[in-house]
Coordinates of C-alpha atoms and ligand atoms in Angstrom, one line a residue:
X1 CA 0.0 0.0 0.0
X2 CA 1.2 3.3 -0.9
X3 CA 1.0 6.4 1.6
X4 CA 0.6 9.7 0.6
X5 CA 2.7 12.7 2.1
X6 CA 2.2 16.1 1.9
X7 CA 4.5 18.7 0.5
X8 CA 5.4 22.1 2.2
X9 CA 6.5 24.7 0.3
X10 CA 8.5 26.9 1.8
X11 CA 10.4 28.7 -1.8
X12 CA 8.6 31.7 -0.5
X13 CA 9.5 32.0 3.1
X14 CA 12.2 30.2 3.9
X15 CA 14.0 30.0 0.8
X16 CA 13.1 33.5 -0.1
X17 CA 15.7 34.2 3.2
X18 CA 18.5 33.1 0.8
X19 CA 20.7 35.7 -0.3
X20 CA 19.6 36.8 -3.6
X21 CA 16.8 35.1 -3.5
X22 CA 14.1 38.0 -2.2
X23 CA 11.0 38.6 -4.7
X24 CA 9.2 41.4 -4.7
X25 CA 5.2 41.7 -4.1
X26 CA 4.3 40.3 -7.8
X27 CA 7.4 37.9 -8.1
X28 CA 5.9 36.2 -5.1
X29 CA 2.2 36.0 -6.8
X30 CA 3.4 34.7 -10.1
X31 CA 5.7 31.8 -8.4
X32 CA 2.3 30.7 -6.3
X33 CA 0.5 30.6 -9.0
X34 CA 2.8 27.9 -10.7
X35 CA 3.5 26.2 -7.3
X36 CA -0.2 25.6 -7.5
X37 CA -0.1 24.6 -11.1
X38 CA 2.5 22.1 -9.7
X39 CA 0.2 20.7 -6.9
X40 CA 1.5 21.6 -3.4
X41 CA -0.3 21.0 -0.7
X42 CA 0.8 23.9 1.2
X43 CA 2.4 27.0 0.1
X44 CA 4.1 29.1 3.0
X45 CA 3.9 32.1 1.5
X46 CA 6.0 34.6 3.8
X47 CA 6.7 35.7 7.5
X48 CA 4.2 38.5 7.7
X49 CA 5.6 40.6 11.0
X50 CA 9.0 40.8 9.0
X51 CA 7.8 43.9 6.7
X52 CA 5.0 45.4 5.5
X53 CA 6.0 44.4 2.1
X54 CA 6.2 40.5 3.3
X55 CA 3.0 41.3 5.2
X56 CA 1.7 42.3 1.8
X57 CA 3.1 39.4 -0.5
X58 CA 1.0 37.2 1.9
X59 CA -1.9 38.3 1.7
X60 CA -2.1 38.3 -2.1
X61 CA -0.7 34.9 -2.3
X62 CA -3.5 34.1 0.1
X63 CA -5.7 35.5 -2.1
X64 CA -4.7 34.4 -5.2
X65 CA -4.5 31.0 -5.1
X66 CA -7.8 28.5 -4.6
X67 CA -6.4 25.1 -4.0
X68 CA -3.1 25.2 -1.8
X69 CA -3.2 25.8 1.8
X70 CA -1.6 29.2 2.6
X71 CA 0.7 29.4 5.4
X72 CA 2.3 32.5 7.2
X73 CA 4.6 32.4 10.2
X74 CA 4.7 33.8 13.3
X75 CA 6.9 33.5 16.3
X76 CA 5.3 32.3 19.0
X77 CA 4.5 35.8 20.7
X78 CA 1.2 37.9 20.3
X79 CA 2.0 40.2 18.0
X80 CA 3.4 38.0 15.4
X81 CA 0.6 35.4 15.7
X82 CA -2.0 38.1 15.4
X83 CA -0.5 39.7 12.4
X84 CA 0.1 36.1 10.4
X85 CA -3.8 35.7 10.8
X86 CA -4.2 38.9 9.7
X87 CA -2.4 38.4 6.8
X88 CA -4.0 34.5 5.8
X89 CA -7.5 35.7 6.7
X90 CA -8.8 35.5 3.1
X91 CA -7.3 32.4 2.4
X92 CA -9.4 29.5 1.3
X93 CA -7.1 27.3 3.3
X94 CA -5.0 29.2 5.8
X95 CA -2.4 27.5 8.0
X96 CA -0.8 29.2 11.2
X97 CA 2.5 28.5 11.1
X98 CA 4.4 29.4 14.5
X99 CA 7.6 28.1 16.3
X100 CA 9.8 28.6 19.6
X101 CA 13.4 26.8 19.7
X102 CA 13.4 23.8 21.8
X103 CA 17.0 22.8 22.4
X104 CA 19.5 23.8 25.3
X105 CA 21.3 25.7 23.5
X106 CA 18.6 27.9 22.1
X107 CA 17.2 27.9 25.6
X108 CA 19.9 29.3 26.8
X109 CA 21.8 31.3 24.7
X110 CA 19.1 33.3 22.4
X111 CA 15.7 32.6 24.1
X112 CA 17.6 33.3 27.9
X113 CA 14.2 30.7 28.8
X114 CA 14.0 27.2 30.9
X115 CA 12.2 24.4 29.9
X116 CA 9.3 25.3 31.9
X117 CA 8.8 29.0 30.3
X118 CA 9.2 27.2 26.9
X119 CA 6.7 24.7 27.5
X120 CA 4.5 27.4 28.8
X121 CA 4.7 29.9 25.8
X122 CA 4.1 26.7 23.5
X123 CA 1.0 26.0 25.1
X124 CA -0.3 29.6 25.1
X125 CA 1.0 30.5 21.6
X126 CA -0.6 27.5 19.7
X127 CA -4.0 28.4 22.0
X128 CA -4.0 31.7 21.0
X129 CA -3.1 30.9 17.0
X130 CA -5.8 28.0 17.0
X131 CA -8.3 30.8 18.1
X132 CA -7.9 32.3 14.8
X133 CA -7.3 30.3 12.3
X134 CA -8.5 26.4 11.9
X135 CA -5.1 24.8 10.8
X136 CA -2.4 25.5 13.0
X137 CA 1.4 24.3 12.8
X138 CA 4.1 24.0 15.5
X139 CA 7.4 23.9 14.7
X140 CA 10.4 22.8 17.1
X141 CA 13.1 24.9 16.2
X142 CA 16.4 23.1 16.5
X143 CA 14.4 19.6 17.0
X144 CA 17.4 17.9 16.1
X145 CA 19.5 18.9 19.0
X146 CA 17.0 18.8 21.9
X147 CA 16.8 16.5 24.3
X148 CA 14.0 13.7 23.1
X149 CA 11.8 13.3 26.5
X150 CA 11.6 16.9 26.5
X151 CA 10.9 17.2 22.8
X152 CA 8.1 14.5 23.2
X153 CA 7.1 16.6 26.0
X154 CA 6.6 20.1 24.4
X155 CA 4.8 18.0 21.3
X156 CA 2.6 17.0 23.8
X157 CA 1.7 20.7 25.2
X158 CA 1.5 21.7 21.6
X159 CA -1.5 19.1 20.7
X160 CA -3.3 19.6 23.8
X161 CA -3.4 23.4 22.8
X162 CA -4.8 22.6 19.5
X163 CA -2.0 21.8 17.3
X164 CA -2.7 19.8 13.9
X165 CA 0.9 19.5 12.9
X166 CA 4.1 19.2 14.5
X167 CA 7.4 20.0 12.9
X168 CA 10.5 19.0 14.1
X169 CA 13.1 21.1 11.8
X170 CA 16.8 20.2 11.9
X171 CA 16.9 23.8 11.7
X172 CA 21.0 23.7 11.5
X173 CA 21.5 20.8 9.0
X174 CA 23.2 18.6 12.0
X175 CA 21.4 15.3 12.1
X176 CA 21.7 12.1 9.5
X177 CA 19.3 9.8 7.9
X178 CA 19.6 6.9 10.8
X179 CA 19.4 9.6 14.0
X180 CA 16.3 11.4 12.5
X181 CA 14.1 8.6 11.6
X182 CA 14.6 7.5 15.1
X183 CA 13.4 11.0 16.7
X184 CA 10.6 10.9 14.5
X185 CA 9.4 7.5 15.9
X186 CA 10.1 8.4 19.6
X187 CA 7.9 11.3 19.7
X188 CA 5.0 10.0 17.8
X189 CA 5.1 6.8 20.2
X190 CA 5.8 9.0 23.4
X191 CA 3.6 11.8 22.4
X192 CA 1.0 9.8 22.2
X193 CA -0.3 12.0 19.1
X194 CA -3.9 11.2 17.9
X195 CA -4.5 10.1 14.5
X196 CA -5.1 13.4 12.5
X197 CA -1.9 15.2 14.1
X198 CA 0.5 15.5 11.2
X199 CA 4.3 15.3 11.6
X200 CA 6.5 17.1 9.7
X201 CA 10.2 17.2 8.8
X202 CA 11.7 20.7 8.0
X203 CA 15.7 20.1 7.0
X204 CA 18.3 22.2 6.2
X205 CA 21.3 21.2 3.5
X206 CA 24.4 22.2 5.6
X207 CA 25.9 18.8 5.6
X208 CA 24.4 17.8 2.4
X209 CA 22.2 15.5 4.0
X210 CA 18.9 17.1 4.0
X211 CA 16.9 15.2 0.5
X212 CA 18.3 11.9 2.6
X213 CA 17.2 13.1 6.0
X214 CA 13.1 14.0 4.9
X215 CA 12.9 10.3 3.0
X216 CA 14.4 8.8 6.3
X217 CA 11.7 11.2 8.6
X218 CA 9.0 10.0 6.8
X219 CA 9.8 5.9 7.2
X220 CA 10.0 7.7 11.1
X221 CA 6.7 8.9 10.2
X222 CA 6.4 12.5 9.5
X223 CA 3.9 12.7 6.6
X224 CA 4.8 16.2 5.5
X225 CA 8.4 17.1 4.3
X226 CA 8.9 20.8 4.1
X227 CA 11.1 22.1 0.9
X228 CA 11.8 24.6 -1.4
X229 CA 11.9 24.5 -5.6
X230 CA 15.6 24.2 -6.5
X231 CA 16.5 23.5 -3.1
X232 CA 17.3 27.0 -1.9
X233 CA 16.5 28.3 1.8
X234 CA 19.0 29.2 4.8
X235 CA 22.5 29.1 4.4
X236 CA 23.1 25.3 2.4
X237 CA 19.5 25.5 1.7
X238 CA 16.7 23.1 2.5
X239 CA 15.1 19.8 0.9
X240 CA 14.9 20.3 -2.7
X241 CA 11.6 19.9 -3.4
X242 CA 12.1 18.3 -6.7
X243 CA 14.6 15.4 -5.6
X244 CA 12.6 14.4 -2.6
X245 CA 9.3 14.1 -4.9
X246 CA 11.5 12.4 -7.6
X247 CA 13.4 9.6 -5.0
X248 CA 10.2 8.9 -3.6
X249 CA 8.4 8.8 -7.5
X250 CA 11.3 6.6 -9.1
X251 CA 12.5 4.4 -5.5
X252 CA 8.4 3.0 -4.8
X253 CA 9.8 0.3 -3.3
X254 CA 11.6 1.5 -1.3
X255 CA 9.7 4.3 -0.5
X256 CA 6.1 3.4 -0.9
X257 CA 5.0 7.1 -0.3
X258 CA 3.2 8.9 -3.2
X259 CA 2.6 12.9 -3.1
X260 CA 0.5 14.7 -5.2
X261 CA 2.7 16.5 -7.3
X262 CA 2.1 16.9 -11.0
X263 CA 6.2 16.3 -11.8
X264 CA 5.6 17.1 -15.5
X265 CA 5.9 20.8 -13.9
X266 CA 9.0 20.7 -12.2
X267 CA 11.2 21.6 -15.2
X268 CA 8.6 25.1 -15.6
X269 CA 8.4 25.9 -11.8
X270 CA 12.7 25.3 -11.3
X271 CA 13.5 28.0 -14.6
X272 CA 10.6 29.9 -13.3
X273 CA 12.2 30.4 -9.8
X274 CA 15.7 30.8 -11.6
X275 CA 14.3 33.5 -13.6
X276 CA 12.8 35.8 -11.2
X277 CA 15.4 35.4 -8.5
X278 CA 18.4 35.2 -10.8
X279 CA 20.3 32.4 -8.8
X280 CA 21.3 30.1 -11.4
X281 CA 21.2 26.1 -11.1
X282 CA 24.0 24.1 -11.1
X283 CA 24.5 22.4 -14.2
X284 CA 24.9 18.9 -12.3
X285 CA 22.0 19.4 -10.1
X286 CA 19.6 16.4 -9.9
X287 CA 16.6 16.4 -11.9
X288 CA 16.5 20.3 -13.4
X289 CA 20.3 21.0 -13.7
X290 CA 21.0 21.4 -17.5
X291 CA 23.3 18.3 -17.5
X292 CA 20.7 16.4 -15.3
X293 CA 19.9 13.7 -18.5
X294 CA 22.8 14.8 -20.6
X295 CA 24.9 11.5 -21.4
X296 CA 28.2 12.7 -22.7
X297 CA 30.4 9.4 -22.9
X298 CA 30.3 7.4 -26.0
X299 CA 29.7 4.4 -23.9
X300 CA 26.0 5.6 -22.1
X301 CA 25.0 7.2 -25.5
X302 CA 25.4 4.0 -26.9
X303 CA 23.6 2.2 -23.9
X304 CA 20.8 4.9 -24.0
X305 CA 20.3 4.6 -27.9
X306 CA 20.0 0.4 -27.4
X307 CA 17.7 1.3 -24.3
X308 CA 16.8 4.4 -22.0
X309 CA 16.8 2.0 -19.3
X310 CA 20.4 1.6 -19.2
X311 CA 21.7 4.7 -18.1
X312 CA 17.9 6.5 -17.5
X313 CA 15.9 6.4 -14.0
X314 CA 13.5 8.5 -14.6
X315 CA 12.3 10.0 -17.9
X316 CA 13.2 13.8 -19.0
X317 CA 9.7 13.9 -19.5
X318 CA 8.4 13.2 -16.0
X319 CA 9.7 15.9 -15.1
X320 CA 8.7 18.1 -17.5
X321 CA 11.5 18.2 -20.0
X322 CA 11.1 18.7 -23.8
X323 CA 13.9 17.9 -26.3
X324 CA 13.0 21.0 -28.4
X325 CA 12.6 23.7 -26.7
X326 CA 12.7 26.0 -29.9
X327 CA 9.8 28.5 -29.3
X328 CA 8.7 30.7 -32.4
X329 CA 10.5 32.6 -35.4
X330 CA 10.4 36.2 -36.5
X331 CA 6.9 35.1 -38.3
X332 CA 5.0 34.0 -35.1
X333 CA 1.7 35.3 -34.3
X334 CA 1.4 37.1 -31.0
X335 CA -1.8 34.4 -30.1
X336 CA 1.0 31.5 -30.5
X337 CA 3.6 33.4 -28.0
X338 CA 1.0 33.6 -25.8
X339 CA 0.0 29.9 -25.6
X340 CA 3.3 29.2 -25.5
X341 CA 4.1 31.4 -22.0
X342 CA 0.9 30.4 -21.0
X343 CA 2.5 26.1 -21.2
X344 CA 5.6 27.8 -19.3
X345 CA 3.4 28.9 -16.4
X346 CA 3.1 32.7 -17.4
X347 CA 0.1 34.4 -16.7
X348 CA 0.5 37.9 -18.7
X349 CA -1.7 40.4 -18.9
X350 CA -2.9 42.3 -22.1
X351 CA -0.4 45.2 -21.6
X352 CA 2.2 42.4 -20.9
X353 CA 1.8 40.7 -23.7
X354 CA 1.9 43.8 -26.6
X355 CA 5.4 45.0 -24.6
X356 CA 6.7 41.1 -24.7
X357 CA 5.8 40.6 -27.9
X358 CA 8.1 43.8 -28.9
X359 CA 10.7 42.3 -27.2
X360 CA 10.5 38.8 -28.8
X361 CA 10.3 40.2 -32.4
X362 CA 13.3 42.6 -32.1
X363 CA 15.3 39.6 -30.3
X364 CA 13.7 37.5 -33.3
X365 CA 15.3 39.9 -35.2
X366 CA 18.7 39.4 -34.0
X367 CA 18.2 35.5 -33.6
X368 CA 16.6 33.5 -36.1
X369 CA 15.8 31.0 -33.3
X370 CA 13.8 32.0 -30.1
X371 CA 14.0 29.8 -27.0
X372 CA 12.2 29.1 -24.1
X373 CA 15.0 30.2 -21.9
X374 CA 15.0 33.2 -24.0
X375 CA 11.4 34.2 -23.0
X376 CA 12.2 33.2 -19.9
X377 CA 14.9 35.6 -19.5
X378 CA 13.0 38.3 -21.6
X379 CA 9.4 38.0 -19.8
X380 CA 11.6 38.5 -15.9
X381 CA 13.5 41.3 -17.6
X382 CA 10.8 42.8 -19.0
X383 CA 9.0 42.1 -15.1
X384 CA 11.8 43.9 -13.5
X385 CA 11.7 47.5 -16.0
X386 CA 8.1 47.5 -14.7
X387 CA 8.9 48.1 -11.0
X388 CA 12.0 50.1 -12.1
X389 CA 12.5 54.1 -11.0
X390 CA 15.2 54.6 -13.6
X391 CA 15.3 53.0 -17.0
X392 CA 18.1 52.6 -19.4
X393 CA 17.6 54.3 -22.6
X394 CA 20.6 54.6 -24.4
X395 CA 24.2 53.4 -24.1
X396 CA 27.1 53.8 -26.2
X397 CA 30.8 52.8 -25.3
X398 CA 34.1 53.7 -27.1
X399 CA 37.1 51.3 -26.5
X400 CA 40.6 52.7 -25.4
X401 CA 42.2 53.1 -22.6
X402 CA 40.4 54.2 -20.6
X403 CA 37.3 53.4 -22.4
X404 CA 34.8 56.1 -22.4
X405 CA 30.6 55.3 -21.8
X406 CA 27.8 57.4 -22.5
X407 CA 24.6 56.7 -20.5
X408 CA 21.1 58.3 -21.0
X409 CA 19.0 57.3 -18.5
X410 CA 14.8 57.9 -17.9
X411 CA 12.7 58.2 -14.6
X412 CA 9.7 59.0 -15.2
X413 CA 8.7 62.1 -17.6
X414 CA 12.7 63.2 -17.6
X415 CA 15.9 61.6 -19.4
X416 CA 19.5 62.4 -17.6
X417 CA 22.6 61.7 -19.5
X418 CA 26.2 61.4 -18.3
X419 CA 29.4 60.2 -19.6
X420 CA 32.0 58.4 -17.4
X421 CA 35.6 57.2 -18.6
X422 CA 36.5 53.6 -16.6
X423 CA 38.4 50.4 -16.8
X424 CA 36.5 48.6 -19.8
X425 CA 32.8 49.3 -20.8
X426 CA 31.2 47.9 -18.5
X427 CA 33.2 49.6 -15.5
X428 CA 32.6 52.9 -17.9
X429 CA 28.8 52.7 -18.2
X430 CA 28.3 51.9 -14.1
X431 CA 30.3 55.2 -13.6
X432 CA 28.0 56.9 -15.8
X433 CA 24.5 55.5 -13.8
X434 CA 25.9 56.1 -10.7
X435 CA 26.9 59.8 -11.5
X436 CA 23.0 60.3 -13.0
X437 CA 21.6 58.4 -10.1
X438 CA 24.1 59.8 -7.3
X439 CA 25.2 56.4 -5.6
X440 CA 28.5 54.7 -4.9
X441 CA 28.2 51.0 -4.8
X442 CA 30.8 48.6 -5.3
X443 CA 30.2 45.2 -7.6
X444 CA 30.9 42.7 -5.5
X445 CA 29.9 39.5 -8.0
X446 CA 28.9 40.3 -12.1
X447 CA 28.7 36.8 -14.2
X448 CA 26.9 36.8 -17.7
X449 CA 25.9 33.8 -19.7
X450 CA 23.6 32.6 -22.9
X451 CA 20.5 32.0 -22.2
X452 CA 20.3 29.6 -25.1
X453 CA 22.5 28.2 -27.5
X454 CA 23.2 30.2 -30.6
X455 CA 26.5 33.0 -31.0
X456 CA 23.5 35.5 -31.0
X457 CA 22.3 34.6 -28.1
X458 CA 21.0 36.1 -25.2
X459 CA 23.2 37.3 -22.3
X460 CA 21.7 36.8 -19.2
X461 CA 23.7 39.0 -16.7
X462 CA 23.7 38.5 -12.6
X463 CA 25.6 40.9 -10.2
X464 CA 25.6 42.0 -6.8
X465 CA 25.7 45.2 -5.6
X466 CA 27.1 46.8 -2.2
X467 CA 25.1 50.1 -1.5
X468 CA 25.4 51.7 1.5
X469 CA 26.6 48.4 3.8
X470 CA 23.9 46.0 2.1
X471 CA 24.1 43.9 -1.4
X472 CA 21.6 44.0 -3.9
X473 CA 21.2 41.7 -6.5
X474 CA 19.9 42.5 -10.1
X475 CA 19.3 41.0 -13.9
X476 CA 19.7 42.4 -16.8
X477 CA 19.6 40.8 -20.3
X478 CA 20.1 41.9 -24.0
X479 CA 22.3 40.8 -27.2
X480 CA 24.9 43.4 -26.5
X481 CA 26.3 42.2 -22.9
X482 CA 28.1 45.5 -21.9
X483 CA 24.1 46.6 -22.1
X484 CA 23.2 43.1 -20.3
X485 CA 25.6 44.3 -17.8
X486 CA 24.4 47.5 -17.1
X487 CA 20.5 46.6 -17.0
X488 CA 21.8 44.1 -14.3
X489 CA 23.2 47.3 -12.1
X490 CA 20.5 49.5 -12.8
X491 CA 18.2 46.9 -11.6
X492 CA 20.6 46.7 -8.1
X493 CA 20.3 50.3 -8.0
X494 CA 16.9 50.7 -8.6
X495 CA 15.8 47.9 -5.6
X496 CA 18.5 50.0 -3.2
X497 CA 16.6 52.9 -4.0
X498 CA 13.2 51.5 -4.0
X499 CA 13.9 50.1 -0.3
X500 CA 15.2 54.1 0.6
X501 CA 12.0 55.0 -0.5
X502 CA 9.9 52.5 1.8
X503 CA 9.6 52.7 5.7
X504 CA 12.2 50.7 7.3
X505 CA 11.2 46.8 8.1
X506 CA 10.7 46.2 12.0
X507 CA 13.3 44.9 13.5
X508 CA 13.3 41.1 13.8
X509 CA 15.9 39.9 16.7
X510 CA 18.2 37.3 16.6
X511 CA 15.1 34.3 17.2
X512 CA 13.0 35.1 14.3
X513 CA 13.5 33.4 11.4
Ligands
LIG1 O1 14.7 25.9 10.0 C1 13.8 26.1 10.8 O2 13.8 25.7 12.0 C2 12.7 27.0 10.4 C3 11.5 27.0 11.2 C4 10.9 28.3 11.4 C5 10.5 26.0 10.8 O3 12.7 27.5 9.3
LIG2 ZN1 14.3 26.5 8.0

């Protein structure tokens, strides 16, 4: 008999927490929207007290999607609790998500609390958040490395208060397969848990372990694994959603779990993810990485021609991967680009569509051959200019030494222009924005590469950005990289000034998150 767990999705909480990986307000929306397409069970869509911007991005995900429970967490204080209901209150399914640290050396080093005041503010924390929402979770921060009869303990407290699931996250990435499946099974058997309390198991990636340690939790017998798309979160990251589906999927008899996750959309929701946040993905990462089912040696092309079973586990296609990718040419109606985002998981409105469809006939111009990395690239570019203060509107470099840039930017109704010599163009044309703009950042990482094959392609270009004691992270992309390049700063620059613009977030001390 197989038995079904449910997947957590935490992309946009806690791997939204990874550097580089924050979305803005309509970043978040469009990556729930495909996380439904791709059939989590629950979406935890942000930490609400953090910002009003994250309070925001909750509450549209709440409202936007119909079928996923929607969760938002809260530490387990008044404040927070009351303002993650606040923000989940119009969802069809909301999920209170809270959590305290249950280990020693929480205990006593950050929380400055004993077991008893712990146990305590459990109790009264998962009262309170059952009070205003129907689904609550617990979680046990630093599970992992608490003692177990006190663990078994505070999972007690927490379901006589009204919890419906309990998560115990190896919050530091410290624990292996063999240790956590036996936690698992001593606190379900000491806890005494009821039937409908779900356990959960939240792991982190610092060791490498944390796809391994969820299968082993649930043949402990968590039923819920917590992960993110592409495996990014804290630090090392958490489970990568799209392994622990696919080991579970391709290992039935070993794991005889089933989830409900359409896998045919794992391929759209791991370039989706890449392509709003910029992080790239590791050519050699299971399942999406580009060389995931590439078979380079004569010897497995061979094997794979005779069969795909000798070299193959799991199809390209079960997870969503076609062989040709090739979108449309010069020639292609604006009705077939649009099917064609909408099979990607882009939702594009009318206005959307006319500006995209600009931008895909003057790349088709350049390129005979359009991809679907190349819309990719072009529809979260085309994303980012929408939220931008200043927009590039004409660039022109002159090599020597030093080279020389000319930069004419727009903000609203007025254009600036500056020139700026510097070492190369790219150094030259940063100059130049920062002089119209009147910041001083320093690049701290710039990397460009095609976004398909082809010598026209697209650059995609990634940097980071220190402004004033904080890095931002932007994208840029065109045929010309020097231009690539300095889209990519002028989207840094235009989030550093966007945050100026905004109140401040509320502090969050040293136990949230
Ligand atoms: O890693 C962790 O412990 C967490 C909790 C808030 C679940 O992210
Ligand atoms: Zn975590």
């Amino acid at each position: 008999m197989v038995t079904r767990v449910e997947i957590f999705d935490t992309t946009l909480r806690d791997g939204e927490q990874s550097p580089g990986a924050s979305m803005n307000v309509q970043e978040k929306i469009q990556m729930a929207l495909q996380l439904e397409r791709l059939n989590v069970d629950t979406i935890e869509a942000g930490f609400p007290i953090a910002s009003e911007q994250e309070f925001e991005g909750v509450q549209r995900v709440a409202a936007a999607v119909k079928k996923p429970r929607v969760a938002a967490l809260a530490r387990a204080n008044r404040l927070d609790i009351e303002r993650a209901a606040k923000a989940i209150e119009k969802a069809a399914r909301p999920v209170l998500h809270t959590f305290l640290a249950t280990s020693d050396i929480h205990l006593e080093f950050k929380l400055k609390m004993s077991r008893q005041e712990v146990l305590d503010r459990v109790g009264e924390s998962v009262r309170l958040a059952k009070s205003l929402i129907g689904r609550v979770e617990y979680s046990a921060e630093d599970s992992t490395r608490s003692d177990l009869e006190y663990l078994a303990e505070i999972t007690k407290t927490a379901i006589a208060a009204g919890a419906d699931v309990i998560n115990l996250p190896d919050t530091v990435g410290f624990t292996t397969p063999m240790e956590i499946e036996e936690m698992f099974r001593f606190v379900i058997a000491e806890s005494g848990a009821p039937e409908h309390v779900v356990f959960s198991s939240h792991n982190h990636n610092d060791l490498g372990l944390a796809v391994a340690n969820a299968l082993a939790a649930v043949r402990g017998g968590a039923r819920q694994i917590e992960c993110c798309v592409n495996g990014i979160g804290e630090r090392a990251g958490n489970t990568a959603l799209e392994e622990v589906v696919m080991a579970m999927k391709t290992r039935q008899q070993v794991y005889p779990f089933d989830t409900d996750i359409v896998t045919e959309e794992i391929t759209n929701t791991s370039r989706l993810l890449g392509s709003i946040t910029g992080l790239s993905i590791a050519y050699n990462k299971p399942v999406v990485g580009r060389n995931a089912f590439a078979h380079e040696a004569g010897i497995h092309q061979h094997g794979v021609i005779a069969s795909r079973i000798t070299y193959e586990i799991m199809t390209p296609e079960s997870v969503g991967r076609k062989s040709n990718e090739l979108v449309l040419g010069k020639h292609s109606g604006k009705h077939g680009l649009t099917r064609r985002c909408a099979d990607m998981g882009f939702t594009l409105t009318d206005a959307e569509v006319q500006h995209l469809y600009e931008k895909f006939i003057a790349l088709a111009d350049k390129k005979k051959e359009v991809f679907e990395d190349d819309l990719r690239v072009l529809i979260a570019s085309m994303r980012n200019e929408s939220f931008e203060i200043y927009t590039l509107e004409q660039l022109r470099t002159a090599g020597g030494d030093p080279t020389i840039a000319y930069v004419k930017l727009r903000r609203g109704s007025e254009s600036c222009e500056e020139t700026s010599t510097g070492d190369g163009p790219v150094d030259a044309a940063c100059q130049a924005v920062e002089r119209i703009i009147g910041v001083s950042g320093r690049l701290q990482e710039f990397s460009i590469r095609a976004a398909s094959p082809g010598k026209e392609a697209l650059g995609e270009a990634h940097v980071a950005v220190l402004l004033n004691g904080k890095i931002f992270y932007g994208t840029g992309a065109s045929t010309d990289i020097v231009e690539a390049a300095v889209h990519a700063y002028l989207s840094a620059t235009n989030k550093y000034l966007a945050l100026k613009s905004t109140q401040e977030p509320t502090p969050i001390t040293a136990q949230a998150r």
